[in-house]
Coordinates of C-alpha atoms in Angstrom, one line a residue:
Chain A
M1 CA 128.8 29.0 53.4
A2 CA 125.2 30.1 52.9
D3 CA 124.7 27.2 50.5
G4 CA 126.1 24.7 52.9
N5 CA 123.8 25.9 55.6
T6 CA 120.7 25.6 53.6
I7 CA 121.7 22.2 52.4
T8 CA 122.3 20.9 56.0
A9 CA 119.1 22.6 57.1
R10 CA 117.2 20.9 54.4
G11 CA 119.0 17.7 55.1
I12 CA 117.8 17.6 58.7
P13 CA 114.7 15.4 59.0
A14 CA 111.6 17.4 59.6
A15 CA 110.9 15.7 62.9
I16 CA 114.1 17.0 64.5
A17 CA 114.2 20.6 63.1
P18 CA 111.0 22.1 64.7
P19 CA 111.7 21.2 68.3
R20 CA 115.3 22.4 68.0
A21 CA 114.0 25.8 66.8
G22 CA 111.5 25.7 69.7
T23 CA 114.2 25.2 72.4
L24 CA 116.3 27.9 70.8
Q25 CA 113.4 30.3 71.0
R26 CA 112.6 29.3 74.6
L27 CA 116.3 29.8 75.5
A28 CA 116.2 33.3 74.0
R29 CA 113.0 34.0 75.9
R30 CA 114.5 32.7 79.1
R31 CA 117.7 34.7 78.6
S32 CA 115.8 37.9 78.0
T33 CA 113.6 37.2 81.0
L34 CA 116.7 36.7 83.1
A35 CA 118.2 39.9 81.8
F36 CA 115.0 41.7 82.6
L37 CA 115.0 40.4 86.1
M38 CA 118.6 41.5 86.6
T39 CA 117.8 45.0 85.5
L40 CA 114.6 45.1 87.5
P41 CA 116.1 46.8 90.7
L42 CA 117.8 49.4 88.4
L43 CA 114.4 50.1 86.8
A44 CA 112.8 50.3 90.2
V45 CA 115.3 52.9 91.4
I46 CA 115.2 55.0 88.2
G47 CA 111.4 54.7 87.8
G48 CA 110.4 55.0 91.4
L49 CA 112.9 57.6 92.7
V50 CA 113.8 59.6 89.6
V51 CA 111.1 59.5 86.9
Y52 CA 108.1 59.4 89.2
P53 CA 109.4 62.2 91.4
F54 CA 110.1 64.3 88.3
F55 CA 106.5 64.0 87.1
Y56 CA 105.3 64.5 90.7
A57 CA 107.3 67.7 90.8
I58 CA 105.4 69.0 87.7
E59 CA 102.1 68.1 89.4
L60 CA 103.2 69.7 92.6
S61 CA 104.3 72.9 90.9
M62 CA 100.8 73.4 89.6
L63 CA 99.1 73.4 93.0
N64 CA 98.4 76.2 95.4
K65 CA 100.4 76.6 98.6
R66 CA 98.1 74.4 100.7
M67 CA 98.2 71.8 97.8
T68 CA 94.5 71.7 97.7
R69 CA 93.7 73.4 94.4
F70 CA 95.1 73.1 90.8
V71 CA 96.3 76.5 89.7
G72 CA 97.9 75.7 86.4
L73 CA 101.0 77.8 85.6
D74 CA 100.2 80.5 88.2
N75 CA 103.3 79.6 90.3
Y76 CA 105.6 80.0 87.3
V77 CA 104.0 83.3 86.3
F78 CA 104.2 84.5 89.9
L79 CA 107.9 83.6 90.1
L80 CA 108.8 85.3 86.8
G81 CA 107.2 88.6 88.0
R82 CA 109.1 88.5 91.3
E83 CA 112.3 90.6 91.5
T84 CA 114.1 88.1 93.8
F85 CA 113.5 85.3 91.3
Q86 CA 114.8 87.4 88.4
L87 CA 118.0 87.9 90.5
V88 CA 118.1 84.2 91.0
I89 CA 118.0 83.5 87.3
F90 CA 120.7 86.2 86.7
Q91 CA 122.9 84.9 89.5
S92 CA 122.6 81.3 88.5
V93 CA 123.7 82.0 84.9
L94 CA 126.5 84.3 86.0
F95 CA 127.7 81.8 88.6
A96 CA 127.6 78.8 86.3
V97 CA 129.1 80.5 83.2
S98 CA 131.9 82.3 85.0
A99 CA 132.8 79.4 87.3
V100 CA 132.9 76.9 84.4
I101 CA 135.0 79.2 82.3
A102 CA 137.5 79.7 85.2
K103 CA 137.5 76.0 86.0
A104 CA 138.0 75.0 82.3
L105 CA 140.9 77.5 81.9
I106 CA 142.7 76.5 85.1
G107 CA 142.1 72.9 84.4
F108 CA 143.5 73.2 80.9
V109 CA 146.6 75.1 82.0
L110 CA 147.3 72.6 84.8
A111 CA 146.8 69.6 82.6
H112 CA 149.2 71.0 80.1
V113 CA 151.7 71.9 82.8
L114 CA 151.4 68.4 84.4
H115 CA 151.8 66.8 81.0
T116 CA 155.2 68.5 80.4
L117 CA 156.6 67.0 83.6
P118 CA 158.5 63.8 83.7
A119 CA 156.2 60.9 84.6
R120 CA 157.6 60.3 88.0
G121 CA 157.1 63.8 89.4
Q122 CA 153.6 64.0 87.7
R123 CA 152.0 61.6 90.2
K124 CA 153.0 63.6 93.3
W125 CA 151.8 66.9 91.9
R126 CA 148.6 65.4 90.5
G127 CA 148.0 63.9 93.9
M128 CA 148.2 67.3 95.6
L129 CA 146.2 69.1 93.0
L130 CA 143.3 66.8 93.2
V131 CA 142.7 67.3 97.0
P132 CA 140.0 70.1 96.6
W133 CA 137.9 67.6 94.6
V134 CA 138.2 64.8 97.2
I135 CA 137.0 66.8 100.2
P136 CA 133.2 66.9 100.4
P137 CA 132.3 70.4 99.3
A138 CA 129.9 71.0 102.2
I139 CA 132.9 70.3 104.5
S140 CA 135.6 72.2 102.6
T141 CA 133.3 75.2 102.2
L142 CA 133.3 75.4 106.0
A143 CA 137.0 76.2 105.8
W144 CA 136.3 78.9 103.2
W145 CA 133.6 80.3 105.4
W146 CA 136.1 80.6 108.2
L147 CA 138.6 82.2 105.8
F148 CA 136.0 84.8 104.9
D149 CA 134.9 85.5 108.5
P150 CA 134.1 89.2 108.9
S151 CA 136.4 89.8 111.9
Y152 CA 138.8 86.9 111.8
S153 CA 139.4 86.5 108.1
A154 CA 142.8 85.1 107.5
F155 CA 142.8 86.7 104.0
N156 CA 142.1 90.1 105.4
W157 CA 145.0 89.5 107.8
L158 CA 147.3 88.9 104.8
L159 CA 145.9 92.0 103.1
A160 CA 146.5 94.1 106.2
G161 CA 150.1 92.8 106.1
I162 CA 150.5 94.6 102.7
G163 CA 148.6 97.6 103.9
A164 CA 145.3 96.9 102.0
A165 CA 141.9 97.6 103.5
P166 CA 139.9 94.6 104.7
V167 CA 137.5 93.1 102.2
P168 CA 133.9 92.4 103.2
W169 CA 134.0 88.9 101.6
L170 CA 130.5 87.8 102.3
G171 CA 128.9 91.1 103.4
D172 CA 128.9 92.9 100.2
P173 CA 126.8 91.5 97.3
G174 CA 129.6 91.9 94.7
W175 CA 132.2 90.3 96.8
A176 CA 129.9 87.6 98.0
R177 CA 129.2 86.7 94.3
F178 CA 132.9 86.7 93.7
A179 CA 133.4 84.5 96.8
V180 CA 131.0 81.8 95.8
I181 CA 132.4 81.7 92.3
L182 CA 135.9 81.5 93.7
V183 CA 135.0 78.6 96.0
N184 CA 133.3 76.7 93.2
T185 CA 136.3 77.2 90.9
W186 CA 138.6 76.0 93.7
Y187 CA 136.5 72.9 94.1
G188 CA 135.9 72.1 90.4
A189 CA 139.1 73.0 88.7
P190 CA 140.9 69.7 89.6
F191 CA 138.1 67.7 87.9
F192 CA 138.8 69.6 84.6
M193 CA 142.5 69.1 85.2
I194 CA 142.2 65.3 85.5
M195 CA 139.8 65.0 82.6
Y196 CA 142.0 67.0 80.3
L197 CA 145.1 65.2 81.5
A198 CA 143.5 61.9 80.5
A199 CA 142.6 63.4 77.1
L200 CA 146.1 64.8 76.6
K201 CA 147.6 61.4 77.3
S202 CA 145.5 59.8 74.6
V203 CA 146.7 62.1 71.8
P204 CA 149.3 60.0 69.9
D205 CA 152.8 61.3 69.9
Q206 CA 153.2 60.8 66.2
L207 CA 150.9 63.7 65.5
Y208 CA 153.2 66.1 67.4
E209 CA 156.2 64.6 65.7
A210 CA 154.5 65.1 62.3
A211 CA 153.6 68.7 63.3
A212 CA 157.2 69.3 64.4
I213 CA 158.6 68.1 61.1
D214 CA 156.2 70.5 59.4
G215 CA 157.7 73.3 61.4
A216 CA 154.7 74.0 63.7
S217 CA 155.3 76.3 66.6
A218 CA 154.1 75.3 70.1
W219 CA 151.0 77.5 69.6
Q220 CA 150.3 75.9 66.3
K221 CA 150.6 72.4 67.8
L222 CA 148.1 73.4 70.5
R223 CA 145.8 75.0 67.9
Y224 CA 145.9 72.4 65.2
V225 CA 146.7 69.1 67.0
T226 CA 145.8 69.2 70.7
L227 CA 142.5 71.2 70.5
P228 CA 141.0 69.2 67.7
M229 CA 141.9 65.9 69.3
M230 CA 140.5 67.1 72.7
R231 CA 137.4 68.9 71.3
N232 CA 135.0 66.2 72.2
I233 CA 136.2 65.7 75.7
I234 CA 136.4 69.4 76.3
S235 CA 132.8 69.9 75.3
I236 CA 131.6 66.9 77.3
T237 CA 133.4 68.1 80.4
V238 CA 132.2 71.7 80.0
L239 CA 128.6 70.7 79.5
F240 CA 128.7 68.3 82.4
S241 CA 130.2 70.9 84.6
L242 CA 127.6 73.4 83.5
I243 CA 124.9 71.1 84.7
V244 CA 126.5 70.4 88.0
T245 CA 127.4 74.1 88.6
F246 CA 124.1 75.4 87.5
A247 CA 122.4 73.0 90.0
N248 CA 124.9 73.7 92.8
F249 CA 123.6 73.8 96.3
D250 CA 126.3 73.0 98.9
I251 CA 128.7 75.9 98.4
V252 CA 126.1 78.7 98.4
R253 CA 124.1 77.2 101.2
V254 CA 127.0 77.0 103.5
L255 CA 128.9 80.1 102.5
T256 CA 126.2 82.8 102.2
N257 CA 122.8 81.0 102.4
G258 CA 121.7 83.2 99.5
G259 CA 122.6 86.5 101.2
P260 CA 123.4 89.4 101.3
Q261 CA 119.9 90.5 100.1
D262 CA 119.3 87.3 98.2
R263 CA 122.1 88.3 95.7
T264 CA 123.9 84.9 95.7
H265 CA 120.9 82.6 95.6
L266 CA 120.9 79.9 92.9
F267 CA 117.9 77.8 91.8
G268 CA 118.8 75.1 94.2
T269 CA 119.3 77.2 97.3
Y270 CA 116.3 79.4 96.5
A271 CA 114.1 76.3 96.0
F272 CA 115.3 75.0 99.4
Q273 CA 114.4 78.3 101.1
V274 CA 111.0 78.6 99.4
G275 CA 110.0 75.0 99.5
I276 CA 111.5 73.5 102.6
Q277 CA 112.2 76.4 105.0
S278 CA 109.1 78.6 104.1
G279 CA 107.0 75.5 103.5
D280 CA 105.6 76.5 100.1
I281 CA 106.3 73.1 98.4
P282 CA 104.5 73.9 95.1
L283 CA 106.5 77.2 94.7
G284 CA 109.7 75.4 95.5
A285 CA 109.0 72.7 93.0
A286 CA 108.4 75.4 90.4
V287 CA 111.7 77.1 91.2
S288 CA 113.7 73.9 90.7
L289 CA 111.8 73.0 87.6
F290 CA 112.9 76.2 86.0
M291 CA 116.3 74.6 85.7
F292 CA 114.9 71.7 83.7
P293 CA 114.9 73.1 80.1
L294 CA 118.5 74.3 80.2
L295 CA 119.6 71.1 81.9
A296 CA 117.8 69.0 79.3
I297 CA 119.5 70.9 76.4
F298 CA 123.0 70.4 78.0
A299 CA 122.2 66.7 78.6
I300 CA 121.2 66.1 75.0
F301 CA 124.5 67.6 73.8
I302 CA 126.5 65.6 76.3
L303 CA 124.7 62.4 75.1
R304 CA 125.6 63.3 71.5
G305 CA 129.2 63.9 72.4
V306 CA 129.5 60.6 74.3
S307 CA 127.8 58.5 71.6
R308 CA 130.1 60.1 69.0
R309 CA 133.1 59.1 71.2
T310 CA 131.8 55.5 71.4
K311 CA 131.4 55.4 67.6
E312 CA 135.0 56.7 67.1
G313 CA 136.2 54.1 69.6
L314 CA 134.7 51.2 67.7
Chain B
M1 CA 157.9 79.1 58.0
S2 CA 161.2 81.0 58.1
G3 CA 162.8 78.3 60.2
A4 CA 161.9 75.7 57.7
S5 CA 163.3 77.7 54.8
M6 CA 166.5 78.4 56.8
A7 CA 167.0 74.7 57.5
T8 CA 166.8 73.8 53.8
G9 CA 169.2 76.7 52.9
A10 CA 172.0 76.0 55.4
P11 CA 172.0 72.4 56.4
A12 CA 174.3 71.7 59.4
A13 CA 174.8 74.7 61.5
P14 CA 171.2 76.1 62.1
A15 CA 169.9 72.7 62.7
Y16 CA 172.5 72.2 65.4
R17 CA 171.7 75.5 67.0
K18 CA 168.0 74.7 66.9
V19 CA 168.5 71.5 69.0
G20 CA 170.3 73.6 71.6
S21 CA 167.5 76.2 71.7
L22 CA 165.0 73.4 71.9
R23 CA 166.7 72.1 75.0
R24 CA 166.9 75.5 76.5
E25 CA 163.3 76.1 75.6
R26 CA 162.4 72.9 77.3
R27 CA 164.3 73.8 80.5
W28 CA 162.5 77.1 80.7
A29 CA 159.2 75.4 80.1
L30 CA 159.9 73.1 83.0
I31 CA 160.8 75.9 85.3
G32 CA 157.6 77.7 84.3
A33 CA 155.7 74.5 84.8
Y34 CA 157.0 74.1 88.4
A35 CA 156.3 77.8 89.2
A36 CA 152.7 77.5 87.9
L37 CA 152.2 74.2 89.8
A38 CA 153.5 75.7 93.0
V39 CA 151.1 78.7 92.8
F40 CA 148.1 76.4 92.3
V41 CA 149.2 73.9 94.9
V42 CA 149.3 76.8 97.4
F43 CA 145.9 78.0 96.3
F44 CA 144.4 74.5 96.4
L45 CA 145.8 73.5 99.7
L46 CA 145.3 76.7 101.6
P47 CA 141.8 76.0 102.9
P48 CA 142.6 72.5 104.2
F49 CA 145.9 73.9 105.7
H50 CA 144.1 76.7 107.5
M51 CA 141.5 74.1 108.7
L52 CA 144.3 72.1 110.3
I53 CA 145.9 75.1 111.9
T54 CA 142.7 76.4 113.4
S55 CA 141.7 72.9 114.7
L56 CA 144.9 72.8 116.7
K57 CA 144.3 76.1 118.4
S58 CA 142.6 76.7 121.8
S59 CA 139.5 79.0 121.7
A60 CA 141.5 81.7 123.4
E61 CA 144.1 81.7 120.7
I62 CA 141.5 81.8 118.0
A63 CA 139.7 84.7 119.6
D64 CA 143.0 86.7 120.0
L65 CA 142.9 89.1 117.1
S66 CA 146.6 90.1 117.4
G67 CA 147.7 86.5 116.7
N68 CA 148.7 85.2 113.2
P69 CA 145.8 83.2 111.8
W70 CA 148.2 81.1 109.6
T71 CA 150.4 79.7 112.5
V72 CA 149.7 78.1 115.8
S73 CA 151.7 79.0 118.8
R74 CA 150.5 76.5 121.4
P75 CA 149.1 73.4 119.5
T76 CA 146.5 71.5 121.4
L77 CA 144.3 68.5 120.7
E78 CA 141.5 69.8 123.0
N79 CA 139.1 70.4 120.1
Y80 CA 139.4 66.9 118.9
W81 CA 139.1 65.5 122.4
A82 CA 136.0 67.6 123.1
L83 CA 134.5 66.6 119.8
L84 CA 135.0 62.9 120.3
T85 CA 134.0 62.7 124.0
H86 CA 131.1 65.2 124.3
G87 CA 128.2 66.1 122.1
S88 CA 126.8 64.2 119.2
Y89 CA 129.7 64.2 116.8
P90 CA 130.4 60.5 117.3
I91 CA 126.7 59.8 116.6
H92 CA 126.9 61.8 113.3
F93 CA 130.0 60.0 112.4
R94 CA 128.4 56.6 113.1
N95 CA 125.3 57.6 111.0
S96 CA 127.5 58.7 108.1
V97 CA 129.3 55.3 108.2
I98 CA 126.1 53.3 108.4
V99 CA 124.4 55.3 105.6
T100 CA 127.4 55.2 103.4
L101 CA 128.2 51.5 103.8
C102 CA 124.5 50.5 103.2
T103 CA 124.4 52.8 100.1
V104 CA 127.6 51.3 98.7
A105 CA 126.3 47.7 99.2
I106 CA 122.9 48.4 97.7
T107 CA 124.5 50.3 94.8
M108 CA 126.8 47.4 93.9
L109 CA 124.0 44.8 94.3
I110 CA 121.8 46.8 91.9
S111 CA 124.4 48.0 89.4
I112 CA 126.6 44.9 88.8
P113 CA 123.8 42.6 87.6
A114 CA 122.1 45.4 85.7
A115 CA 125.4 46.3 83.9
F116 CA 126.0 42.6 83.1
A117 CA 122.6 42.3 81.6
L118 CA 122.9 45.5 79.6
A119 CA 126.4 44.8 78.4
R120 CA 126.0 41.1 77.5
M121 CA 122.4 40.0 77.2
R122 CA 120.8 42.1 74.5
F123 CA 117.1 42.3 75.1
W124 CA 114.2 44.4 74.0
G125 CA 114.9 48.0 74.9
S126 CA 118.4 47.4 76.3
T127 CA 120.1 50.2 74.4
V128 CA 117.3 52.6 75.3
L129 CA 117.7 51.6 78.9
A130 CA 121.5 52.1 78.8
T131 CA 121.0 55.6 77.4
G132 CA 118.3 56.3 80.1
V133 CA 120.8 55.2 82.8
F134 CA 123.2 57.8 81.5
L135 CA 120.6 60.5 81.4
T136 CA 119.5 59.7 84.9
Y137 CA 123.1 60.2 86.0
L138 CA 122.9 63.8 84.7
V139 CA 119.8 64.6 86.8
P140 CA 121.0 66.8 89.7
E141 CA 119.5 66.3 93.2
T142 CA 118.4 69.9 93.3
L143 CA 115.8 69.1 90.7
L144 CA 114.2 66.3 92.7
F145 CA 114.5 67.1 96.4
I146 CA 111.1 68.7 96.8
P147 CA 109.0 65.9 95.3
L148 CA 111.2 63.4 97.2
F149 CA 110.5 65.5 100.4
Q150 CA 106.8 64.8 99.9
I151 CA 107.3 61.1 99.0
I152 CA 109.6 60.5 102.0
G153 CA 107.1 62.3 104.2
G154 CA 104.3 60.2 102.8
M155 CA 106.2 57.0 103.6
G156 CA 106.7 58.2 107.2
L157 CA 110.4 58.3 106.8
Y158 CA 110.8 62.0 107.4
N159 CA 113.7 62.7 109.9
N160 CA 114.9 59.1 109.6
M161 CA 118.4 58.4 108.4
W162 CA 117.2 55.2 106.7
A163 CA 115.5 57.4 104.2
M164 CA 119.0 58.4 103.0
V165 CA 119.8 54.7 102.4
L166 CA 116.7 54.6 100.2
I167 CA 117.4 57.8 98.3
Y168 CA 121.2 57.9 97.9
P169 CA 121.2 55.0 95.3
T170 CA 119.5 57.4 92.9
L171 CA 122.8 59.4 92.9
T172 CA 125.2 56.4 92.7
V173 CA 123.4 53.6 90.8
P174 CA 123.2 55.3 87.4
F175 CA 126.9 56.3 87.2
C176 CA 128.1 53.0 88.6
T177 CA 125.9 51.0 86.2
W178 CA 127.2 53.2 83.3
I179 CA 130.9 52.6 84.0
M180 CA 130.3 48.9 84.7
I181 CA 128.7 48.6 81.3
G182 CA 131.9 50.0 79.9
Y183 CA 134.1 47.7 81.9
F184 CA 132.0 44.6 81.2
G185 CA 131.8 45.5 77.5
S186 CA 135.5 45.6 77.2
I187 CA 135.8 42.0 78.3
P188 CA 136.5 39.8 75.2
K189 CA 133.5 37.7 74.1
E190 CA 135.7 34.6 73.9
L191 CA 135.7 34.4 77.7
D192 CA 131.9 34.1 77.7
E193 CA 132.0 31.5 75.0
A194 CA 134.6 29.4 76.9
A195 CA 132.5 29.6 80.0
L196 CA 129.4 28.6 78.1
I197 CA 131.2 25.6 76.6
D198 CA 132.2 24.6 80.0
G199 CA 128.6 24.6 81.0
A200 CA 128.4 27.7 83.1
N201 CA 125.1 29.5 83.5
H202 CA 124.8 33.3 83.4
F203 CA 125.2 33.7 87.2
Q204 CA 128.3 31.6 87.2
M205 CA 129.6 33.6 84.3
L206 CA 129.0 36.8 86.1
W207 CA 130.4 35.6 89.4
K208 CA 133.4 33.6 88.2
I209 CA 134.5 35.6 85.2
F210 CA 133.0 39.1 84.9
I211 CA 133.4 40.2 88.5
P212 CA 137.0 39.0 88.9
V213 CA 138.1 40.3 85.5
A214 CA 136.4 43.7 86.0
L215 CA 137.5 44.0 89.6
P216 CA 139.4 47.3 89.0
G217 CA 136.2 48.8 87.5
I218 CA 134.1 47.5 90.4
L219 CA 136.6 49.1 92.8
A220 CA 136.4 52.4 90.9
A221 CA 132.6 52.3 91.1
T222 CA 132.7 51.4 94.8
I223 CA 134.9 54.4 95.5
F224 CA 132.6 56.6 93.5
A225 CA 129.6 55.4 95.4
F226 CA 131.4 55.9 98.7
T227 CA 132.5 59.5 98.0
V228 CA 129.1 60.5 96.7
S229 CA 127.2 59.2 99.7
W230 CA 129.7 60.5 102.2
A231 CA 129.6 64.0 100.7
Q232 CA 125.8 64.3 100.1
F233 CA 124.5 67.4 101.7
L234 CA 121.2 68.5 100.2
Y235 CA 119.1 65.4 101.1
P236 CA 120.2 65.2 104.8
M237 CA 119.7 68.9 105.0
A238 CA 116.1 68.7 103.7
F239 CA 115.0 65.4 105.3
L240 CA 116.8 65.2 108.7
V241 CA 116.2 67.6 111.5
S242 CA 117.0 65.9 114.8
S243 CA 120.6 65.6 115.9
D244 CA 120.5 61.8 116.5
Q245 CA 119.6 61.2 112.9
M246 CA 121.9 63.6 111.2
V247 CA 125.0 62.7 109.2
L248 CA 128.4 64.5 109.3
T249 CA 127.9 67.0 106.5
T250 CA 124.9 68.6 108.2
G251 CA 125.7 67.7 111.8
I252 CA 128.8 69.7 112.1
V253 CA 127.1 73.0 111.3
S254 CA 123.9 72.5 113.2
D255 CA 125.6 71.2 116.4
L256 CA 128.6 73.5 116.8
I257 CA 126.9 76.8 116.0
R258 CA 124.7 78.0 118.8
G259 CA 123.1 81.3 117.9
D260 CA 126.0 83.7 117.5
T261 CA 128.7 81.6 119.1
F262 CA 130.8 79.8 116.5
Q263 CA 133.2 77.2 118.0
W264 CA 135.6 77.5 115.1
G265 CA 138.2 75.3 116.6
M266 CA 135.8 72.4 117.0
I267 CA 134.1 73.1 113.7
M268 CA 137.4 72.9 111.9
A269 CA 138.5 69.8 113.8
G270 CA 135.1 68.1 112.9
A271 CA 135.4 69.1 109.3
L272 CA 138.9 67.7 109.1
L273 CA 137.9 64.4 110.6
A274 CA 134.9 64.3 108.3
A275 CA 137.2 64.9 105.3
L276 CA 139.6 62.2 106.4
P277 CA 137.8 59.0 105.1
P278 CA 137.6 60.2 101.5
L279 CA 141.1 61.6 101.7
L280 CA 142.4 58.2 103.0
V281 CA 140.6 56.3 100.3
Y282 CA 142.0 58.7 97.7
A283 CA 145.5 58.5 99.1
F284 CA 145.7 54.7 99.0
L285 CA 143.6 54.0 95.9
M286 CA 144.4 57.1 93.8
D287 CA 144.5 55.2 90.5
Y288 CA 141.1 53.6 91.0
Y289 CA 139.7 56.9 92.2
I290 CA 140.9 58.7 89.1
A291 CA 139.8 55.8 86.8
G292 CA 136.3 56.1 88.2
L293 CA 136.4 59.9 87.8
T294 CA 137.5 59.9 84.1
A295 CA 135.6 56.7 83.1
G296 CA 132.3 58.6 82.7
A297 CA 133.6 60.4 79.6
T298 CA 136.4 58.3 78.3
K299 CA 134.5 55.0 78.3
G300 CA 131.6 55.2 76.0

C-alpha cells in the first residue's frame, strides 16, 4: 500500500502535483474557516455572557461599595469575619450534602424498584414519579409554601388529626432548614431516579446470570455487579447535583427568603440579598465567587468521569 | 456458599425447591416494589394535588379553618376566571411565551451549526472548545447574575424582558450543543461520504442529512431549552421589576401578594396554569424529554 502510493506520487508529473496539493490545502483552510464561522455565535455567547462576566465579577468583587475604588481582597476578608456569612457557608454545605445524599438514596431505591417491574407498568409509574422534576421549581415551591403556611398548613392539619402538636415549618430555624432540604429532595430525587434507571438498563443481563450461577445473593449482586457497573454514572450524577444544589436559589428564595434569622440563606440567596436588594454589588459578587473553588473542583471531577465514559464507549 | 454446596450434594430436590422459593421471592419483591412506589408517588404528587384542590376553592372556603384542606366542598373556577380576566396574569403568560419561544429559536440557531462543526469538521482547538462547552454548562446562574446585572444595566436593558432573550441562551446553548455533538457524532461517516460524492456542500449535508437523521436529538434539545427558559427564576427576579415586563415565575408572587394578604386560591391557580405547558410537553413527548435529561451523562 505505502509503496504503491509513493510510486504513484512519484509517477505524477511534477507540473500537476503541486497545484493539487495547493487546492487541497485551500479546501482544508476553507473548511476550517467555515467551521469557525459556524461556531462563532457559540463563541460569542460563551465569551460575551459567561467568560467575560466571570472575570468582570472578579473585578467587581475587589471594588468598594460605590465601585469607585480598588480595595483588593477586603470584601472577602470582611465577609469571612461576618457571622451571618459563616452561617451561610455552614448552611450551604449542610443543605447541599444532606439534600444530595437524600436524593441519591431515594433515586437509587426508586430506580431499583422500577427496574424490577414488568416493562409495561414501568412507564406509567415512571411518568408519575418524574412530575416533581417537570414543574418549574419556583412554581412548585409555591405549593410547598402554602403547605407550610403557619395557620393553614395542610400538614399540620394532618398532624392534628393524629393528635400531634403543630410544627412551625418555616418559623423555627431547625424546621426551616429541614423544610428547604425536604423540598429540594422532593424536586431532585426524580432526576437521580431517571439517571440510575438508564444506567441500570445498560448493565448486561449476562453479568447477573453469571453471578446467579456463582451463587451470589441479591445483596452480592448489588455490591459486586450493579454498583461497579454504575459507579461512573453515580459519581457524575452526584457531582452534578452537588453543583446545582450548592448553587440553588429558587427554593430558598420562595420558601424562606433566607429567614428565620438568616439561618436558611445559601450563597445564591445571600448574594441576591446583599448585591441586588441592598445594592452592594461588589459584596454580592464576592459572596457568589466564594462558590467558585468548590464548583471548579466538582466540575473537574465530572469532566474526568465523562471523558472516561467516552473512552469506554469507544 | 451453603446453597451451592447443597446443590452439588443433592441434585434434584433442592434445586426444584429453590426455583419455587425464587418465584415466591420474586412475588414478594414485586409487592414490596408496588408498596414503595405507592408511598413515593403520594409524596411526589402531594404538592401538585394540594395546589389543584386549593385553586378550586373560594376565598371563604380557604379561610375557613374548620374545613379539610385536602378536599374541596364547593368547587369553583372563580380563581381561574379572575386570574385570566383581571390583573396582569395574561401579560405575564404572554411574556413567558415570547421569551421562551425566542430563546428556543436562538438556542437552536446557535447550537445546531456549532455542534455540526464540532462533531464533523475538526479544526484547530475544536476539542478544547467542546470541553469548554461542557464546562460552561456546569456554570450555575447564581455565579454570574451580579456581573450580568451590571452588564444589562450598562446596555440599558434593565427591566426589559428582551434582556432575558439575550441572557437565557447562556443556560441553554451549552447543554444543547453538547448533546447535539453526541447525536451528530453517532451518525455514521458513510452518510457524509455519500453526500460528498453526490456533490453536496456542508450546508446541504447539515440540512438534508444531519438534521433529519438527528431529529430525535434536536427534539430532546428543544424540549430542554423550552423547560429551562420557562422555569428560569433568578434572572427575571434580578432584572425585571415592573409588572408589564415580568414573566410567570416572578409575576405570580409579586402580583398576588399585596402586603399581608395572600390570595392563595389565585396563587395556586396561577401556579398550576404556569406549570401546565411543561407538564403537557412532558406528557406528550416523555421519551424525548427523558432522552434529553439523560443524554448529558450517557452520551459522551
